[in-house]
XYZ file of C-alpha atoms in Angstrom:
463
model
C 32.718 -15.396 -15.510
C 30.454 -12.974 -16.397
C 29.135 -9.956 -13.429
C 25.916 -11.064 -12.506
C 23.788 -8.765 -12.476
C 20.035 -7.814 -11.010
C 17.099 -5.295 -11.705
C 15.362 -5.545 -9.203
C 12.366 -2.444 -10.389
C 10.282 -1.920 -6.654
C 7.066 0.498 -8.600
C 5.564 2.411 -7.352
C 2.003 0.486 -6.323
C 0.530 3.220 -9.435
C 2.744 3.735 -11.964
C 2.846 1.779 -14.372
C 4.229 -2.234 -12.716
C 1.271 -3.280 -14.091
C 2.307 -2.688 -17.831
C 6.072 -3.164 -17.351
C 5.304 -7.378 -15.624
C 3.044 -8.300 -18.225
C 5.318 -6.718 -20.865
C 8.044 -8.194 -19.240
C 6.588 -11.410 -19.011
C 5.328 -11.045 -22.948
C 8.884 -10.817 -23.647
C 9.818 -13.853 -22.123
C 7.354 -16.160 -23.127
C 8.950 -15.227 -26.394
C 12.286 -15.815 -25.721
C 13.001 -11.973 -26.340
C 14.964 -11.331 -23.529
C 18.063 -13.168 -24.030
C 20.072 -14.504 -21.141
C 17.960 -12.177 -18.962
C 15.457 -14.039 -16.604
C 12.545 -12.819 -15.422
C 10.725 -15.112 -12.833
C 7.035 -17.032 -12.829
C 6.623 -19.626 -10.733
C 2.448 -19.568 -10.425
C 0.230 -18.803 -12.427
C -2.087 -17.536 -9.656
C 0.449 -13.796 -9.729
C -0.193 -13.202 -12.466
C 2.580 -11.035 -14.206
C 4.540 -9.788 -10.973
C 6.664 -11.545 -8.598
C 4.567 -11.202 -5.603
C 5.571 -14.645 -4.598
C 8.524 -12.553 -3.154
C 6.408 -11.057 -0.338
C 5.965 -14.589 0.838
C 8.981 -15.816 0.700
C 11.064 -13.209 2.617
C 8.545 -10.708 4.051
C 7.518 -11.979 7.982
C 4.217 -14.198 8.321
C 2.664 -10.870 9.485
C 3.418 -8.664 7.329
C 2.792 -10.428 4.169
C -0.581 -8.788 1.558
C -3.120 -11.196 3.127
C -4.493 -11.285 -0.808
C -1.590 -13.433 -1.791
C -1.222 -15.989 1.491
C -4.959 -15.600 1.206
C -4.492 -17.258 -2.892
C -1.080 -19.546 -2.164
C -3.613 -21.310 0.668
C -6.739 -21.721 -1.040
C -4.657 -23.506 -4.701
C -2.828 -25.238 -2.067
C 1.086 -23.915 -3.547
C 3.725 -25.241 -1.211
C 6.441 -21.932 -0.108
C 9.024 -24.454 0.291
C 9.287 -25.859 -3.109
C 8.790 -22.651 -4.784
C 11.251 -21.921 -3.385
C 13.759 -24.143 -3.441
C 12.490 -23.288 -7.599
C 13.640 -19.483 -7.810
C 16.417 -19.954 -5.430
C 17.585 -22.482 -8.742
C 16.168 -19.831 -10.931
C 18.633 -17.491 -9.052
C 21.855 -19.951 -9.252
C 21.614 -21.110 -12.590
C 20.830 -17.327 -14.099
C 23.794 -14.817 -15.787
C 21.186 -12.288 -15.162
C 17.861 -11.975 -13.714
C 14.939 -9.040 -13.423
C 13.166 -9.043 -10.304
C 9.634 -7.123 -10.179
C 6.490 -6.660 -7.540
C 5.678 -2.779 -6.242
C 5.506 -4.340 -2.756
C 8.966 -4.234 -2.132
C 9.245 -0.667 -0.247
C 7.217 -1.525 2.120
C 9.797 -4.982 3.209
C 11.774 -4.072 5.610
C 15.411 -3.335 7.212
C 14.810 -7.807 8.101
C 12.751 -8.660 5.179
C 14.989 -6.549 2.790
C 17.296 -8.570 3.521
C 17.301 -11.572 3.009
C 16.496 -10.953 -0.006
C 20.372 -9.059 -1.011
C 21.051 -12.491 0.500
C 19.957 -14.496 -1.029
C 21.570 -12.176 -4.468
C 24.827 -12.582 -2.797
C 24.584 -15.715 -1.961
C 23.793 -16.952 -6.074
C 26.379 -14.148 -6.486
C 24.874 -11.107 -7.880
C 27.645 -8.088 -7.903
C 25.873 -5.678 -9.037
C 22.352 -5.507 -8.609
C 20.637 -1.724 -9.639
C 16.902 -0.704 -7.517
C 14.124 1.071 -10.690
C 11.233 3.590 -8.692
C 8.766 5.730 -10.173
C 7.325 8.387 -7.998
C 4.089 10.029 -8.962
C 3.120 13.799 -8.533
C 1.638 13.330 -5.007
C -2.179 14.233 -5.762
C -2.318 12.537 -9.145
C -1.571 9.255 -6.983
C -3.985 9.349 -4.411
C -7.066 10.406 -6.793
C -5.208 6.785 -8.241
C -5.613 5.030 -5.483
C -8.231 6.358 -3.976
C -9.350 4.233 -7.350
C -8.146 1.036 -6.752
C -9.591 1.290 -2.474
C -13.397 1.763 -4.217
C -12.876 -0.869 -6.222
C -12.243 -3.302 -3.377
C -13.813 -2.261 -0.955
C -17.087 -0.186 0.872
C -14.364 3.045 2.560
C -13.282 6.458 0.915
C -9.273 6.147 1.354
C -8.845 9.873 3.383
C -6.377 12.384 2.347
C -4.858 12.239 5.959
C -2.847 9.385 5.658
C -1.901 9.614 1.776
C 2.195 10.377 2.769
C 3.172 9.327 0.007
C 6.134 11.565 -1.447
C 7.272 10.401 2.888
C 6.670 7.078 2.402
C 9.052 6.347 -0.950
C 12.050 8.996 1.105
C 12.059 6.272 3.717
C 12.261 2.971 0.470
C 14.634 5.323 -1.289
C 16.351 5.672 2.427
C 16.645 1.858 3.076
C 17.429 0.784 -0.512
C 20.465 2.338 -0.618
C 21.693 1.661 2.672
C 21.058 -2.295 1.480
C 21.933 -2.470 -1.291
C 24.471 0.081 -0.874
C 23.569 2.255 -3.478
C 20.711 5.089 -4.178
C 17.692 3.396 -6.449
C 17.771 4.966 -10.067
C 13.933 7.064 -9.420
C 12.331 8.875 -12.528
C 9.062 10.889 -11.560
C 6.472 8.405 -13.824
C 5.113 11.248 -15.801
C 3.470 10.524 -19.690
C 5.346 13.834 -21.129
C 8.487 12.957 -18.657
C 8.739 9.466 -20.307
C 11.122 7.504 -22.946
C 8.299 7.795 -26.026
C 5.890 8.826 -23.163
C 5.533 5.007 -22.477
C 6.340 3.223 -18.850
C 6.657 0.512 -20.924
C 9.536 2.499 -23.153
C 11.251 3.516 -20.810
C 11.271 1.176 -19.004
C 13.321 -1.052 -21.769
C 15.480 1.975 -21.883
C 16.795 1.728 -18.014
C 17.258 -1.668 -18.702
C 18.667 -1.729 -21.735
C 21.409 0.182 -20.782
C 22.032 -1.603 -17.715
C 22.458 -4.982 -19.351
C 23.433 -2.775 -22.032
C 21.363 -4.608 -24.902
C 18.604 -4.070 -26.620
C 16.719 -4.825 -25.279
C 12.130 -4.320 -27.032
C 9.496 -4.841 -24.543
C 6.168 -4.212 -26.449
C 3.980 -0.977 -25.127
C 0.483 -2.691 -23.281
C -1.999 -0.303 -22.503
C -3.743 -0.952 -18.889
C -5.921 2.013 -18.035
C -8.876 0.850 -15.587
C -10.249 4.856 -14.662
C -12.733 4.568 -13.145
C -15.127 7.992 -14.379
C -16.476 10.289 -11.940
C -20.184 8.364 -12.329
C -18.247 5.766 -11.866
C -16.975 5.526 -9.127
C -20.761 7.024 -7.796
C -22.185 4.304 -8.758
C -19.871 1.815 -7.806
C -18.888 3.184 -4.015
C -23.273 3.027 -3.914
C -23.655 -0.017 -4.443
C -20.726 -1.173 -1.915
C -22.460 0.416 0.724
C -26.134 -0.316 -0.138
C -25.859 -3.671 -1.449
C -23.038 -5.576 -1.506
C -21.665 -4.459 2.926
C -20.049 -7.421 4.020
C -16.313 -7.176 6.315
C -14.116 -9.101 4.230
C -9.988 -8.765 3.010
C -10.682 -5.218 1.242
C -8.455 -6.373 -1.318
C -10.127 -8.937 -3.403
C -12.206 -9.066 -6.622
C -15.260 -11.656 -6.032
C -16.758 -11.857 -9.403
C -19.427 -10.009 -9.095
C -17.825 -7.244 -8.852
C -15.359 -7.456 -11.531
C -18.334 -7.823 -13.172
C -19.122 -4.688 -12.602
C -16.505 -2.729 -12.589
C -16.445 -4.178 -16.150
C -19.936 -2.368 -16.915
C -18.635 1.147 -15.698
C -15.164 1.081 -17.447
C -16.704 1.105 -20.406
C -17.403 3.973 -21.984
C -20.912 4.462 -21.469
C -20.698 4.772 -18.287
C -19.198 8.155 -17.657
C -17.251 10.626 -19.471
C -16.521 12.887 -16.708
C -12.937 12.683 -15.573
C -13.098 12.185 -11.504
C -11.297 15.016 -9.741
C -10.388 15.652 -6.785
C -12.065 19.772 -4.568
C -9.911 22.430 -4.564
C -9.175 22.022 -0.782
C -8.486 17.779 -0.354
C -5.915 18.786 -3.098
C -4.588 21.191 -1.762
C -4.180 19.445 1.396
C -2.315 16.488 -0.101
C 0.546 18.995 -1.488
C 0.562 21.001 1.940
C 1.671 17.437 3.752
C 4.018 15.960 1.352
C 5.590 19.730 1.368
C 7.967 18.965 2.629
C 9.477 15.303 0.998
C 8.110 17.214 -2.560
C 11.553 19.609 -1.944
C 13.791 16.937 -1.095
C 12.595 14.948 -3.838
C 13.258 17.882 -6.374
C 16.558 18.841 -4.454
C 18.139 15.098 -5.275
C 16.630 14.170 -7.756
C 15.428 17.106 -10.025
C 11.309 16.261 -9.841
C 9.579 18.618 -9.212
C 6.171 18.335 -7.537
C 6.285 21.295 -5.063
C 3.192 23.092 -5.434
C 4.249 26.267 -2.754
C 2.824 29.001 -5.128
C -1.023 27.608 -5.645
C -1.699 26.386 -2.202
C -3.451 29.134 -0.585
C -2.656 27.634 3.151
C -3.183 24.992 4.576
C -7.239 22.878 4.517
C -7.403 21.539 8.194
C -10.622 18.203 6.877
C -13.351 16.481 9.175
C -13.058 13.286 8.731
C -13.359 11.163 8.340
C -14.882 12.310 4.466
C -17.264 11.086 2.033
C -17.536 10.562 -1.621
C -18.701 13.316 -2.565
C -16.363 15.239 -0.049
C -13.338 13.844 -1.673
C -14.112 14.366 -5.020
C -16.271 16.970 -7.297
C -19.411 15.327 -8.333
C -21.337 14.277 -11.665
C -24.099 15.679 -11.591
C -26.292 12.621 -10.369
C -28.708 12.504 -13.351
C -26.595 11.603 -15.206
C -24.930 8.843 -12.725
C -28.757 7.801 -11.917
C -29.078 7.072 -15.701
C -25.502 5.304 -16.021
C -27.370 2.967 -13.143
C -31.158 2.602 -15.826
C -28.078 0.343 -17.884
C -25.902 -2.119 -15.773
C -26.789 -5.244 -15.797
C -26.856 -5.534 -11.450
C -25.283 -8.731 -9.894
C -27.229 -10.471 -8.000
C -25.316 -12.180 -5.891
C -23.907 -11.828 -2.932
C -19.761 -12.085 -2.091
C -19.495 -16.316 -0.956
C -19.228 -16.334 2.688
C -15.826 -18.171 3.046
C -13.999 -14.791 2.458
C -11.054 -14.070 4.817
C -11.687 -11.329 7.093
C -7.538 -10.023 8.157
C -8.665 -6.535 8.221
C -12.203 -6.226 10.139
C -10.294 -8.722 12.588
C -7.339 -5.628 12.517
C -10.303 -3.532 13.838
C -11.346 -6.375 16.446
C -8.972 -6.377 17.997
C -8.588 -2.241 18.079
C -11.740 -1.856 19.341
C -11.730 -5.088 21.830
C -8.291 -2.761 23.780
C -9.217 0.238 23.375
C -13.524 -0.351 24.877
C -12.353 -3.971 27.138
C -9.805 -3.421 30.417
C -11.083 0.244 31.184
C -8.976 0.130 34.789
C -6.301 -1.083 33.002
C -3.915 1.556 32.410
C -2.415 0.623 28.192
C -1.366 2.710 25.107
C -1.564 2.104 21.937
C 2.310 2.719 20.606
C 1.768 3.933 16.176
C -0.053 6.646 15.087
C 0.231 6.654 11.267
C -1.930 5.899 8.610
C -2.504 2.687 9.785
C -4.097 3.057 12.967
C -5.861 5.971 11.012
C -7.148 2.992 8.526
C -8.430 0.678 11.874
C -9.874 3.813 13.445
C -11.756 5.102 10.250
C -12.604 1.531 9.758
C -14.372 1.157 13.472
C -15.910 4.901 13.945
C -18.151 3.370 10.973
C -18.973 -0.007 12.301
C -19.244 2.227 15.901
C -16.654 0.862 17.338
C -17.627 2.094 22.093
C -16.365 4.063 23.908
C -12.648 4.900 25.055
C -11.770 4.207 27.887
C -9.714 7.017 29.532
C -6.871 4.708 30.959
C -5.258 4.860 27.202
C -2.706 7.006 25.542
C -1.215 7.123 22.325
C 2.603 6.782 22.041
C 4.347 7.802 18.023
C 7.081 9.088 17.228
C 5.551 11.827 15.603
C 3.466 13.069 18.288
C 0.423 15.567 17.524
C -3.331 14.842 17.402
C -5.760 12.075 15.209
C -8.388 13.005 14.552
C -11.697 11.284 13.488
C -15.066 13.019 12.877
C -15.986 13.951 16.949
C -13.132 11.852 17.724
C -9.532 13.117 18.681
C -7.053 11.171 19.743
C -3.275 13.135 20.995
C -0.764 11.470 20.687
C 2.427 12.130 22.474
C 6.531 10.984 21.641
C 7.623 7.783 24.136
C 10.286 9.941 25.777
C 7.356 11.857 27.195
C 4.980 9.346 28.652
C 6.381 7.532 32.257
C 6.196 4.165 31.376
C 5.748 2.874 35.054
C 2.257 2.748 35.208
C 2.234 1.421 31.888
C 0.297 -2.487 31.959
C 0.079 -3.405 28.438
C 0.876 -2.071 24.304
C -1.030 -2.363 21.260
C 1.358 -2.159 17.979
C -0.621 -0.251 15.402
C 2.699 0.307 13.490
C 3.531 -3.059 11.080
C 6.155 -3.847 9.822
C 8.029 -2.683 13.000
C 7.310 -4.533 16.008
C 10.943 -6.145 16.534
C 11.923 -2.677 17.353
C 9.297 -0.674 18.475
C 8.983 -3.958 21.407
C 13.130 -3.751 22.035
C 12.416 0.648 23.031
C 9.334 -1.137 25.123
C 11.871 -3.558 26.786
C 14.025 -0.848 28.396
C 11.260 1.219 29.538
C 9.825 -1.270 31.341
C 10.295 -4.387 33.448
C 7.183 -6.426 32.435
C 4.905 -5.618 29.685
C 2.001 -6.829 27.463
C 2.820 -6.540 23.706
C 0.476 -7.304 21.478
C 0.457 -6.125 17.712
C -3.183 -5.090 15.700
C -2.169 -8.240 13.223
C -2.527 -11.432 16.051
C 0.402 -11.703 17.674
C 0.961 -10.926 21.190
C 3.465 -12.371 24.068
C 4.203 -11.013 27.510
C 7.487 -9.932 27.936
C 9.615 -9.287 30.327
C 13.406 -7.864 30.545
């Protein structure tokens, strides 16, 4: 019996994943992949396989957008999962591709690995592309500008640390180190991400795989970025899930992507690029030593900048000429309708929970656990929404102690070992995906605690 193989492409985000997925979908549609399956279970997932997020992650950790779409379209997840299991069983080889996999925790990846093992896949390779941190930040910033009224803050962008942790976890679960490539046109086969991936897949499956090149470029000009951000903050201000593009916003973005709507490249201010390079410097050295991927910029950095966040857009990117922005604004057919009132509000719910926790029951001795990007994002949004004063009884705890700042606010995080847990009455977890580990740790520290998650779960726990 021939060995069954699984190739798992995990992104990361903003490294040409959509182009790869469209090319795979096109090839599967014309039966050009031979005995290699590329499962597409429902049109709502487009060409990618975000259904894996719904199959394997805990409900509170799922991507809100796809959970919302599945519910809205009446998708029966158990039936869809059985269809997927049938494809796993029937296929000799399979390709899975979703850039959400680096967000999976250990238990979620183990569930996926167990299904592959159950259906006889004895050879699994994980493929991952990684991008220079400042270029990756610039791309993420544009994505956030398209789908929300917020600016993605530089201090949230511990990108290489995030990728490095994912590599360690994939190595642990699948028993082999992922195949890691730099996402840079000059480093890709044929200077193209689709061609590069096709070569990797051909070598792994020992067959010739031809994928037609796909160009997916929705990069905003600097003028378009400012115009879109202004609109979202003035005429389209609503508390909704940021990862849903409503039709009128899509229409505006399509106009802004036209060549007539600005040609100035969106560039980071030098101090922002330096800050991101400094923030990722340690992990950049690790990638250089392990993979020969050189993102180190130590010779270019002039000290470690200190940023007073949250920053405005004009404090993050180089602002183009205002007259040119106004000229482009005069060419646009502006949307006339506001966002639908049925928009889900999962992200705003999280900000509300954080706000209530920090300002209500001020006599209770509380702890906020987790000071990473998720906390800083919630604090930023709460700051924009005029969060009430923070209770002095709150303590802040994180595995990486230190000060987190948000304009005139300052939060001093200490390590779990340095906190006196005996007096703590309540804990809010701001580190989604690690709730189980954190709950276990807290149970060791206290006989009785009320523990809740910023995602909405809560439980009174006793030892």
